[in-house]
Tab-separated table of N, CA and C in Angstrom:
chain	number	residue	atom	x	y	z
B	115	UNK	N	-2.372	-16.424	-25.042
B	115	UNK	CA	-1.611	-15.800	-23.986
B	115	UNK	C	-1.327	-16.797	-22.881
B	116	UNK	N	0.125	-16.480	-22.396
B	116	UNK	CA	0.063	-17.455	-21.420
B	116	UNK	C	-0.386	-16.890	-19.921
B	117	UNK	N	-0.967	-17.715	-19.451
B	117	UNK	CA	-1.602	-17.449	-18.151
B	117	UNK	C	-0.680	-18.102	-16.692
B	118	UNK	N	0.020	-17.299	-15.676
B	118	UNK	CA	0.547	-17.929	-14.664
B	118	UNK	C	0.246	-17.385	-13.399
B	119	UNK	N	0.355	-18.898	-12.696
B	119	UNK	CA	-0.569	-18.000	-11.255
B	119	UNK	C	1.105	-18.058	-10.397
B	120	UNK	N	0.905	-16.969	-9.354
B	120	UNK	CA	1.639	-16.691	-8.372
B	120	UNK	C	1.738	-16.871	-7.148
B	121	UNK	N	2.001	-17.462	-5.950
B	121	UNK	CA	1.358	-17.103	-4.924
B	121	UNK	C	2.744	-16.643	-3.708
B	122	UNK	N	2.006	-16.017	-2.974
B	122	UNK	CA	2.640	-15.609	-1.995
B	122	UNK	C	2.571	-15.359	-0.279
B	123	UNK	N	3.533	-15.791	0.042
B	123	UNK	CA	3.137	-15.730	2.005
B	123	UNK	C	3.369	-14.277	1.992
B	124	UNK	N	2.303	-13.519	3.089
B	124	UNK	CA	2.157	-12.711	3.502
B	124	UNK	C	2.697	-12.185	4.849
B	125	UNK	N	3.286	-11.772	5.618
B	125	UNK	CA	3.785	-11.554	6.595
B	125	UNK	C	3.278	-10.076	7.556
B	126	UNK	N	2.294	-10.273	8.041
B	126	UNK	CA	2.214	-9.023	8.031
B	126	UNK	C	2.534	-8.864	10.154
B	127	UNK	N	3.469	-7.543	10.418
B	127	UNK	CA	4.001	-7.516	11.571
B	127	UNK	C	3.195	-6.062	12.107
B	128	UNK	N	2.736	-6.700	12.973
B	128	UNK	CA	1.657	-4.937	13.614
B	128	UNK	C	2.589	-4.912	15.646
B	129	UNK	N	3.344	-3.978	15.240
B	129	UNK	CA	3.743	-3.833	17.017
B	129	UNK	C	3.081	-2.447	17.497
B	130	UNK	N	3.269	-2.371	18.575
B	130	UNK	CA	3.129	-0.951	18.978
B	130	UNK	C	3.915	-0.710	19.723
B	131	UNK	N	4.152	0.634	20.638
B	131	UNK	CA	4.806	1.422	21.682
B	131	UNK	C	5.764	2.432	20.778
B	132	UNK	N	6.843	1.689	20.493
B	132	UNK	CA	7.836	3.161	19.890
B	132	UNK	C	7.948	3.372	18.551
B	133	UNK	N	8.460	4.711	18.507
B	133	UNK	CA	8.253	4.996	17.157
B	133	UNK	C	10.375	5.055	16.172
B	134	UNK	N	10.353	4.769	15.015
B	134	UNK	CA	11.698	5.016	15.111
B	134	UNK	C	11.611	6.118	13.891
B	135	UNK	N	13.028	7.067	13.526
B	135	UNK	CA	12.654	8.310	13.035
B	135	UNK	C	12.307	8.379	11.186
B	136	UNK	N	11.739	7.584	10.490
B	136	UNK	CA	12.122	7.178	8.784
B	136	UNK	C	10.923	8.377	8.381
B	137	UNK	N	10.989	9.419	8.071
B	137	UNK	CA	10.671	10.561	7.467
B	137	UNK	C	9.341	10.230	6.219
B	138	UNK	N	8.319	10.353	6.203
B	138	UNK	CA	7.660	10.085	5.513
B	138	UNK	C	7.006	11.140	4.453
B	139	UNK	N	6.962	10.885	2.661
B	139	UNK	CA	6.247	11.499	2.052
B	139	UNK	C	5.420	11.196	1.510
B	140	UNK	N	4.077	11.943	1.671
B	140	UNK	CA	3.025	11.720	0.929
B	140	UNK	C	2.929	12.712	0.000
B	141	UNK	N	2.130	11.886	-1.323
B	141	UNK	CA	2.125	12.648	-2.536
B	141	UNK	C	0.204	12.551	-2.934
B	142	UNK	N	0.019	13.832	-2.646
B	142	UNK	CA	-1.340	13.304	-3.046
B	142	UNK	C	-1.751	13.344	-4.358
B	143	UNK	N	-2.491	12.777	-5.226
B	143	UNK	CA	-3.015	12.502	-6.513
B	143	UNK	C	-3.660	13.266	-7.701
B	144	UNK	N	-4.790	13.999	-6.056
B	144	UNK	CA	-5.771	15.235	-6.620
B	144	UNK	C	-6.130	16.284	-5.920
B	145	UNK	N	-7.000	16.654	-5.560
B	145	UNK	CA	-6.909	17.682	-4.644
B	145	UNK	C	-8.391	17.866	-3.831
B	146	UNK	N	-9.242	16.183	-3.903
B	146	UNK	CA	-10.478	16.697	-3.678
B	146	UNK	C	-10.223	16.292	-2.011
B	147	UNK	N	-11.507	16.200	-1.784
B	147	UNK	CA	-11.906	16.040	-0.089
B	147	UNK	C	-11.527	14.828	0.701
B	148	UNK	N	-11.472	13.768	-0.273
B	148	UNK	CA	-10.610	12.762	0.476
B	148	UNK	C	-9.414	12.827	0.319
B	149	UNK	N	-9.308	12.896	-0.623
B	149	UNK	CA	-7.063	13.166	-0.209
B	149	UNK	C	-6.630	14.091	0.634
B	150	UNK	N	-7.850	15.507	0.585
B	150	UNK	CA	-7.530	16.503	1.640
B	150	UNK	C	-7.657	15.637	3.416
B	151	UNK	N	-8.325	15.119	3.270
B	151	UNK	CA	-8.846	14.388	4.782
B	151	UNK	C	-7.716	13.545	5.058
B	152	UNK	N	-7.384	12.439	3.907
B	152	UNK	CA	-5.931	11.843	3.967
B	152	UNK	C	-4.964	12.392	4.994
B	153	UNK	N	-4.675	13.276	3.849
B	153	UNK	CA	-3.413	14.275	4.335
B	153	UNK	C	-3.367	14.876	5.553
B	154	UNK	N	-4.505	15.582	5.854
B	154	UNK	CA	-4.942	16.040	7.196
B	154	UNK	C	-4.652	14.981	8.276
B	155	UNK	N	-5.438	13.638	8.568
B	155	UNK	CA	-4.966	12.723	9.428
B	155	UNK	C	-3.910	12.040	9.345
B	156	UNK	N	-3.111	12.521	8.272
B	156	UNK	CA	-1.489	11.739	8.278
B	156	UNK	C	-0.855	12.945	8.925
B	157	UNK	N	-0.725	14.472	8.865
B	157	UNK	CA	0.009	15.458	9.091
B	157	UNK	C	-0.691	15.963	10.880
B	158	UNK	N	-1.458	15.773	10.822
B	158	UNK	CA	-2.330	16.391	12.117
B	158	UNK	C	-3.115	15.697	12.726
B	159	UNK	N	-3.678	14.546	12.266
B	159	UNK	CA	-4.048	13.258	13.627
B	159	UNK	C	-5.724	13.221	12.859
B	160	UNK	N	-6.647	12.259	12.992
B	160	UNK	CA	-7.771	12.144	12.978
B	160	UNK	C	-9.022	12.724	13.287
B	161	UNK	N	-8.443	13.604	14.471
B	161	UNK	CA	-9.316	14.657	15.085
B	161	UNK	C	-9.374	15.888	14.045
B	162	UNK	N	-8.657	16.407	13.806
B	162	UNK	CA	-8.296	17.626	12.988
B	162	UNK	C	-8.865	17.209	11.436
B	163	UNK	N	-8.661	15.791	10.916
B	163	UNK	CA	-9.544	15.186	9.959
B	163	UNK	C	-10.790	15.654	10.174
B	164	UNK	N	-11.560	15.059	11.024
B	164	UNK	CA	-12.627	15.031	10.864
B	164	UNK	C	-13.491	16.350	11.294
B	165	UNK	N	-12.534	17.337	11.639
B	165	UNK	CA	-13.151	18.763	11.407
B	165	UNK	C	-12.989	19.252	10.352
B	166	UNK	N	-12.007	19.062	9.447
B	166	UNK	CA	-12.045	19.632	8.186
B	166	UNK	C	-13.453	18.791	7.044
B	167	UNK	N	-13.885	17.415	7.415
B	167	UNK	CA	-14.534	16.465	6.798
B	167	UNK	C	-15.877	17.414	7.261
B	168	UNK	N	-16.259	17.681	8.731
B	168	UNK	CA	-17.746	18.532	9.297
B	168	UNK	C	-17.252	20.127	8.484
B	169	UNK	N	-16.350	20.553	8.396
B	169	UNK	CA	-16.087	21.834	7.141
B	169	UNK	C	-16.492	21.932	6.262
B	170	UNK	N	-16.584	20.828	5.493
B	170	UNK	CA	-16.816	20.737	4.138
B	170	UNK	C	-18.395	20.349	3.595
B	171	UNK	N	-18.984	20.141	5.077
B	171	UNK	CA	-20.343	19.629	5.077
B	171	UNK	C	-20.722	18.593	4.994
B	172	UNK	N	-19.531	17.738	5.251
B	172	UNK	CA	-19.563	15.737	5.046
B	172	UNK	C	-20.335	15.478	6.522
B	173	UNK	N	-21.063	14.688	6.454
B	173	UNK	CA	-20.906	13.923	7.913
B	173	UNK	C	-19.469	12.744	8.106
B	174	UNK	N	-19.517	13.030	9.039
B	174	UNK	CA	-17.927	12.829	9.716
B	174	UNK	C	-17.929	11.355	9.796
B	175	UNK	N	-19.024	10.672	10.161
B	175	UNK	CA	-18.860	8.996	10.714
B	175	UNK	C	-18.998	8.243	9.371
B	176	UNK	N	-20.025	8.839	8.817
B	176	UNK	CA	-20.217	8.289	7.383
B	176	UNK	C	-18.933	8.366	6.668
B	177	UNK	N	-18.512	9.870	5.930
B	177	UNK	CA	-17.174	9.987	5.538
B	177	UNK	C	-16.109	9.164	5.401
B	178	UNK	N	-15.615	8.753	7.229
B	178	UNK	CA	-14.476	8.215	7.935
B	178	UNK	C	-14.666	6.501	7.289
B	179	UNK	N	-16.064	6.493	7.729
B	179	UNK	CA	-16.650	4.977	7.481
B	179	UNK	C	-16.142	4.422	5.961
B	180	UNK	N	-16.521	5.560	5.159
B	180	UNK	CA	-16.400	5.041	3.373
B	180	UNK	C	-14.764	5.624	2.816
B	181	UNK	N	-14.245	6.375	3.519
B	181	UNK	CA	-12.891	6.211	2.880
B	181	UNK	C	-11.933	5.408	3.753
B	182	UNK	N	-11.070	5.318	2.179
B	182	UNK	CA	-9.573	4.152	2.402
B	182	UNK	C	-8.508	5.533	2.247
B	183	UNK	N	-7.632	5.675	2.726
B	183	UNK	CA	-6.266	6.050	2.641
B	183	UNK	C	-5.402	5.188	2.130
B	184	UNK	N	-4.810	4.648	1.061
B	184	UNK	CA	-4.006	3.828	1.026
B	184	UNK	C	-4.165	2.519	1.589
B	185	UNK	N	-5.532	2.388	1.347
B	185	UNK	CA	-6.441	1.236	1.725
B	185	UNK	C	-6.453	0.691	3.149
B	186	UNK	N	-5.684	1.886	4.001
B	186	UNK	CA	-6.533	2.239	5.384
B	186	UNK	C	-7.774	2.451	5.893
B	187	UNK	N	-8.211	2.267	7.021
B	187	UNK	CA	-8.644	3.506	7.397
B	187	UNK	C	-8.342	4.606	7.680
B	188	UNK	N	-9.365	5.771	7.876
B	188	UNK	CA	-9.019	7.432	8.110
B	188	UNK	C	-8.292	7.278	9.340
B	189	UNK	N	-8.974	6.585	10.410
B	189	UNK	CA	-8.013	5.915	11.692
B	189	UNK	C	-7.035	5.589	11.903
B	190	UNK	N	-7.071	4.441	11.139
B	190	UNK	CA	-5.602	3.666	11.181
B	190	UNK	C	-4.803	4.504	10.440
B	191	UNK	N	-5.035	5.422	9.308
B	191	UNK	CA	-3.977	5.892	8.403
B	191	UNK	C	-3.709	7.101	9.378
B	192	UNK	N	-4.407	7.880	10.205
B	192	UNK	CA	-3.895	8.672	11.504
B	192	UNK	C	-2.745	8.119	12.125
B	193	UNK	N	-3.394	7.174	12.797
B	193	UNK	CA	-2.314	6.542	13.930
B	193	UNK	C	-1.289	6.218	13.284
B	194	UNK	N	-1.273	5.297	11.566
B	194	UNK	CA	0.212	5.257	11.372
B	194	UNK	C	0.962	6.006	10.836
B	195	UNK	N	0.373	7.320	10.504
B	195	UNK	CA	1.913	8.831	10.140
B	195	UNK	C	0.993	9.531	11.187
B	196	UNK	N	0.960	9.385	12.717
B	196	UNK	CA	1.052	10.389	13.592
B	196	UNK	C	2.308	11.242	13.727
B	197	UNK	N	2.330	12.044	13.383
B	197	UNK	CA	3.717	13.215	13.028
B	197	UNK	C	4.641	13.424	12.514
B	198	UNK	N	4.202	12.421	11.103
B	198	UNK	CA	4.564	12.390	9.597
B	198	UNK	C	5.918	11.573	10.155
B	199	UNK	N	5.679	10.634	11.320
B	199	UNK	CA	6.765	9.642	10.923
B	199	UNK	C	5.974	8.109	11.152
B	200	UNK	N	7.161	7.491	10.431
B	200	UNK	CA	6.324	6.037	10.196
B	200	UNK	C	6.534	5.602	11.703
B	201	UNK	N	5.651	4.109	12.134
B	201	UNK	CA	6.040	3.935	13.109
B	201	UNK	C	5.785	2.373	13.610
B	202	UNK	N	6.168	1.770	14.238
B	202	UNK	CA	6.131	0.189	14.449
B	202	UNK	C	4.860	-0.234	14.400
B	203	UNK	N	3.554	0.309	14.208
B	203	UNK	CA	2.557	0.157	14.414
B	203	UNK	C	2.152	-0.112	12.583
B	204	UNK	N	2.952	0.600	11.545
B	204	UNK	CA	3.055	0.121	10.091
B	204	UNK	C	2.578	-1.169	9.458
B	205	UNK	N	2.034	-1.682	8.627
B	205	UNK	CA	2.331	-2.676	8.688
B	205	UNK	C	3.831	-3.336	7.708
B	206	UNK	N	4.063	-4.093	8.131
B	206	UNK	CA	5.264	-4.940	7.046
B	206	UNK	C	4.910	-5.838	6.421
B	207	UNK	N	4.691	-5.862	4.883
B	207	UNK	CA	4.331	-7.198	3.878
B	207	UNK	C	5.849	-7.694	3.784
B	208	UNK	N	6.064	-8.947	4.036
B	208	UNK	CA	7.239	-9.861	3.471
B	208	UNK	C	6.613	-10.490	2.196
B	209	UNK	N	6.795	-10.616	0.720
B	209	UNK	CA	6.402	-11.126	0.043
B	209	UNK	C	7.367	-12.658	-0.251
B	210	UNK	N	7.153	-13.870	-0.529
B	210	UNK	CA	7.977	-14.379	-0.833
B	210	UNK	C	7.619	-15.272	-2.149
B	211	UNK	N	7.926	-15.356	-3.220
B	211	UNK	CA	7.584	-16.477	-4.277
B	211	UNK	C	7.619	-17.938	-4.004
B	212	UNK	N	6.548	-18.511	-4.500
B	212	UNK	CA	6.423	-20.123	-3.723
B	212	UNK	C	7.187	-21.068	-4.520
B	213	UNK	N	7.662	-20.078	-5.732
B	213	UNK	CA	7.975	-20.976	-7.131
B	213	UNK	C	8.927	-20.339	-7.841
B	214	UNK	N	9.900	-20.648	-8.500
B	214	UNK	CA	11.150	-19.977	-8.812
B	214	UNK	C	10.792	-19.878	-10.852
B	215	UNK	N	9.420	-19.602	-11.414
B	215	UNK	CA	9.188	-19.282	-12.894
B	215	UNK	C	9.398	-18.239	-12.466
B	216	UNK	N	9.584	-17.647	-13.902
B	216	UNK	CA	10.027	-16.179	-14.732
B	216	UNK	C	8.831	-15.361	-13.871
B	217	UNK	N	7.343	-16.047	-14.414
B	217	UNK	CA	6.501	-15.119	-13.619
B	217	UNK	C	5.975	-14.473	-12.487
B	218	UNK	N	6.806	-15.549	-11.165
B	218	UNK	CA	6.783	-15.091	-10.099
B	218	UNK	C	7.886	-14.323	-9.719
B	219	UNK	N	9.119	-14.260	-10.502
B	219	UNK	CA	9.768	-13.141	-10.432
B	219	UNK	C	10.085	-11.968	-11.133
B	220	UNK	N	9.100	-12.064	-12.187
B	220	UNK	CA	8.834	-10.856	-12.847
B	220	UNK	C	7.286	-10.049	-11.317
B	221	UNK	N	6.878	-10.924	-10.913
B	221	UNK	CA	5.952	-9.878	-9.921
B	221	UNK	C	6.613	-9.563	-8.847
B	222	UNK	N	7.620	-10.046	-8.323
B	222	UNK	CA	8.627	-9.320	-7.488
B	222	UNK	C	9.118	-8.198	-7.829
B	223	UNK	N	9.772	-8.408	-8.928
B	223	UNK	CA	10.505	-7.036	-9.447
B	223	UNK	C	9.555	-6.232	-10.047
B	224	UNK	N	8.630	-6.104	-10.557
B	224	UNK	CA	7.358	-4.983	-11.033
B	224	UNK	C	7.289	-4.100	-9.332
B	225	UNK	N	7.857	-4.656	-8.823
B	225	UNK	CA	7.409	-4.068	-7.350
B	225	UNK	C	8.376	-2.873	-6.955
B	226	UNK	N	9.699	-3.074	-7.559
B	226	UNK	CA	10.428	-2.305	-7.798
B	226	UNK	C	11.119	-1.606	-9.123
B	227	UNK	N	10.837	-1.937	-10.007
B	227	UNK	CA	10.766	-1.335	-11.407
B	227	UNK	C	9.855	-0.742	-12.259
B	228	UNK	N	8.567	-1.537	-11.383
B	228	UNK	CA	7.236	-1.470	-12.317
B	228	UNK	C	7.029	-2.221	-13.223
B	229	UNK	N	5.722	-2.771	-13.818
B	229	UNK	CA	4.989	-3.803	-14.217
B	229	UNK	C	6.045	-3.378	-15.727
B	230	UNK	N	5.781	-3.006	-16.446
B	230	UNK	CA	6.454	-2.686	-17.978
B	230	UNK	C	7.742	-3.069	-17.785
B	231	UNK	N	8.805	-2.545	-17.007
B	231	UNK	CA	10.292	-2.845	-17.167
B	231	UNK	C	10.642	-4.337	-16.421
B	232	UNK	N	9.144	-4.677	-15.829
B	232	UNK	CA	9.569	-6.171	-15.328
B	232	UNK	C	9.623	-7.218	-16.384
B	233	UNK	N	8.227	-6.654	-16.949
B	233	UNK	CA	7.865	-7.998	-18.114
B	233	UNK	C	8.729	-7.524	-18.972
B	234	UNK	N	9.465	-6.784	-19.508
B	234	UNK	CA	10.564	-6.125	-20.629
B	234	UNK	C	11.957	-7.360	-20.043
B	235	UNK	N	12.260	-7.314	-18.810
B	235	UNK	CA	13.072	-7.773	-18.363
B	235	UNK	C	12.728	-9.387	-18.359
B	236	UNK	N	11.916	-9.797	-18.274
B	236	UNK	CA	11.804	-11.438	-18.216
B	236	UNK	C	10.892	-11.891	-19.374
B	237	UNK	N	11.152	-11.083	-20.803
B	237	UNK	CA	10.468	-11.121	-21.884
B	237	UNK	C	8.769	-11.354	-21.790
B	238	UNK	N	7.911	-10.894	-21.240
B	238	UNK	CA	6.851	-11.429	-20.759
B	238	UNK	C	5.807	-10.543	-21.287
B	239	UNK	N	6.491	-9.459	-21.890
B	239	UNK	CA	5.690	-8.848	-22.969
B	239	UNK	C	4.345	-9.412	-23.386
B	240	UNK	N	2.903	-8.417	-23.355
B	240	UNK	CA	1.738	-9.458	-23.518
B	240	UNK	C	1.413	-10.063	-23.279
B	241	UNK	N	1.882	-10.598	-22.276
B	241	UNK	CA	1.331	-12.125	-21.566
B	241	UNK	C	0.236	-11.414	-20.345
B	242	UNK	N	-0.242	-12.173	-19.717
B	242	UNK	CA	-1.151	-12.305	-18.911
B	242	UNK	C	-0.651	-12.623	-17.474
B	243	UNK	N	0.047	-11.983	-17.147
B	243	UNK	CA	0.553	-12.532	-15.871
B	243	UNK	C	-0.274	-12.560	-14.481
B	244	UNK	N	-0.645	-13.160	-13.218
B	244	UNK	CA	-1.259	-12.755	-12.427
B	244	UNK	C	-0.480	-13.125	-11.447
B	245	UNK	N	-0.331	-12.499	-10.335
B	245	UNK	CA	-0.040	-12.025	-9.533
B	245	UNK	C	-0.543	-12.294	-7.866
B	246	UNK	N	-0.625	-13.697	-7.209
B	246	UNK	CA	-0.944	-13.781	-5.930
B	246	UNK	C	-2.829	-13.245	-6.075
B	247	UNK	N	-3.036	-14.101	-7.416
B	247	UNK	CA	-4.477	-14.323	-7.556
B	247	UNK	C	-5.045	-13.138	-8.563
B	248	UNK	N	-3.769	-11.797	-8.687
B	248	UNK	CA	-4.711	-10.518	-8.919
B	248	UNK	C	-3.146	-10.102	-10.439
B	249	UNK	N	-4.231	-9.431	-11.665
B	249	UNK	CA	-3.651	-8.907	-12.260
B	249	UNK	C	-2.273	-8.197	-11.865
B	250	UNK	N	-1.556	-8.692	-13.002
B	250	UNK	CA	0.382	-7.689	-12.697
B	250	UNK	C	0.134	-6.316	-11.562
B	251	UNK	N	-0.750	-5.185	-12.511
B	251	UNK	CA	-1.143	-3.848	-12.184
B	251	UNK	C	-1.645	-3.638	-11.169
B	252	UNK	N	-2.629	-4.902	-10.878
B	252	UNK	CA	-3.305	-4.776	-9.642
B	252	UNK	C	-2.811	-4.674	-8.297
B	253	UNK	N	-1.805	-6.004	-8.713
B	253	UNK	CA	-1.115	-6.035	-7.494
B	253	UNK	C	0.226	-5.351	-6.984
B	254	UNK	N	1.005	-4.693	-8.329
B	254	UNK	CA	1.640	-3.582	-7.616
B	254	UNK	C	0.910	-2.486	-7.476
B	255	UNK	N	-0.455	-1.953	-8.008
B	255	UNK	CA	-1.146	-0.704	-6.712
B	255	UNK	C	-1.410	-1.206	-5.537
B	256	UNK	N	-1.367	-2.154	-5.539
B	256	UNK	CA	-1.746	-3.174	-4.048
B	256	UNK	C	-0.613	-2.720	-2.795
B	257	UNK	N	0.535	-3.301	-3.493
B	257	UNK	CA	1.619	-3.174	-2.494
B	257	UNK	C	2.416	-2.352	-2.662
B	258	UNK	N	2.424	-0.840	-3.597
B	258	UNK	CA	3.546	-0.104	-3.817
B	258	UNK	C	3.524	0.806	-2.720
B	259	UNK	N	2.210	0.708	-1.861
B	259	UNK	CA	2.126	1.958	-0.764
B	259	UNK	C	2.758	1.243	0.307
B	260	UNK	N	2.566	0.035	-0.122
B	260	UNK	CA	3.123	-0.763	1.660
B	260	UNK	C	4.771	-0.763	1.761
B	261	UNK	N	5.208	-0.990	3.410
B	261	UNK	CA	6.268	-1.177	3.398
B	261	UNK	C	6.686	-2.749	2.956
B	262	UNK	N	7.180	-2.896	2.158
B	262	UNK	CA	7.299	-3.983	1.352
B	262	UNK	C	8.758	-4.614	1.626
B	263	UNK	N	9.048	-5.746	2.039
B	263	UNK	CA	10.167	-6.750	1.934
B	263	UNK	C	10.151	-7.451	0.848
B	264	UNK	N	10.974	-7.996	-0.025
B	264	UNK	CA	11.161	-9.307	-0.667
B	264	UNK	C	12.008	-9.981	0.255
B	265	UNK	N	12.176	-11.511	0.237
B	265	UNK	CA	12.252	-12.204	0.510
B	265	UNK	C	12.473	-13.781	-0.170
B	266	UNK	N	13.452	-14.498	-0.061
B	266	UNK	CA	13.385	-15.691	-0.835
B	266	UNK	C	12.953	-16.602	0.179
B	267	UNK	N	12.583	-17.844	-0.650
B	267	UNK	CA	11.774	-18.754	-0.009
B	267	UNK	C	12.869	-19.489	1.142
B	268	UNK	N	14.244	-19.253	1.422
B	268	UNK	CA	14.984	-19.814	1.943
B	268	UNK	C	14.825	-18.812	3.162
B	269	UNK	N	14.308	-17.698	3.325
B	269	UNK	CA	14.263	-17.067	4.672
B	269	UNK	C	13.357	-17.375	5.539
């Protein structure tokens, strides 16, 4: 198998103050106590989380402490869909390829097609591709939640 590494600049932009209006949906997965808590501090704020988390008989600091939202925190994933809109406070990944092979742009486009119709598309079928250090798969669950840019290396 062939093996290719990827790498990529990261860009990540954290502002605060205003919010602008891009409508956000969340889809949750399952239906247990952390996705419920999720959802709760994306739709109704952190506070309201963590009464439904003391509801359920969790302790609240512990809880907050051990879950990721979309590899948030319960916090941070509050503050950034405070009233189910996104908001400058988001973060922004710019991804950019350092190297113009098949395999660094088959992990671009898995980002928007998905891992199967990428490698279908740049014949890469079976191969071993990695991805900015981390398996194909890995790394689009990585970044399919984020707000994601591509970017060529000329920007």
């Amino acid at each position: 198998m062939k093996l290719s590494t990827f790498a990529i600049a990261l860009t990540l932009s954290v502002a605060a103050t205003q919010s602008f209006a891009k409508d956000i949906v969340l889809k949750p997965i399952n239906d247990n106590i952390e996705t419920q808590a999720c959802l709760t501090a994306a739709k109704d704020g952190f506070g309201p989380a963590l009464r439904l988390i003391r509801s359920k008989g969790f302790n609240a600091e512990e809880f907050s402490a051990s879950v990721r939202c979309n590899g948030e925190s319960l916090r941070t994933f509050a503050y950034m869909y405070k009233n189910n809109k996104a908001s400058d406070n988001a973060k922004t990944v710019a991804l950019v390829a350092k190297n113009k092979d098949v395999a660094s742009q088959a992990c671009l486009e898995a980002l928007s097609v998905g891992k199967e119709a990428a490698l279908a598309k740049f014949d890469l079928e079976g191969e071993n591709i990695i991805c900015n250090h981390k398996a194909i798969s890995d790394f689009v669950r990585e970044y399919k939640a984020e707000n994601v840019v591509v970017r060529t290396a000329a920007e």
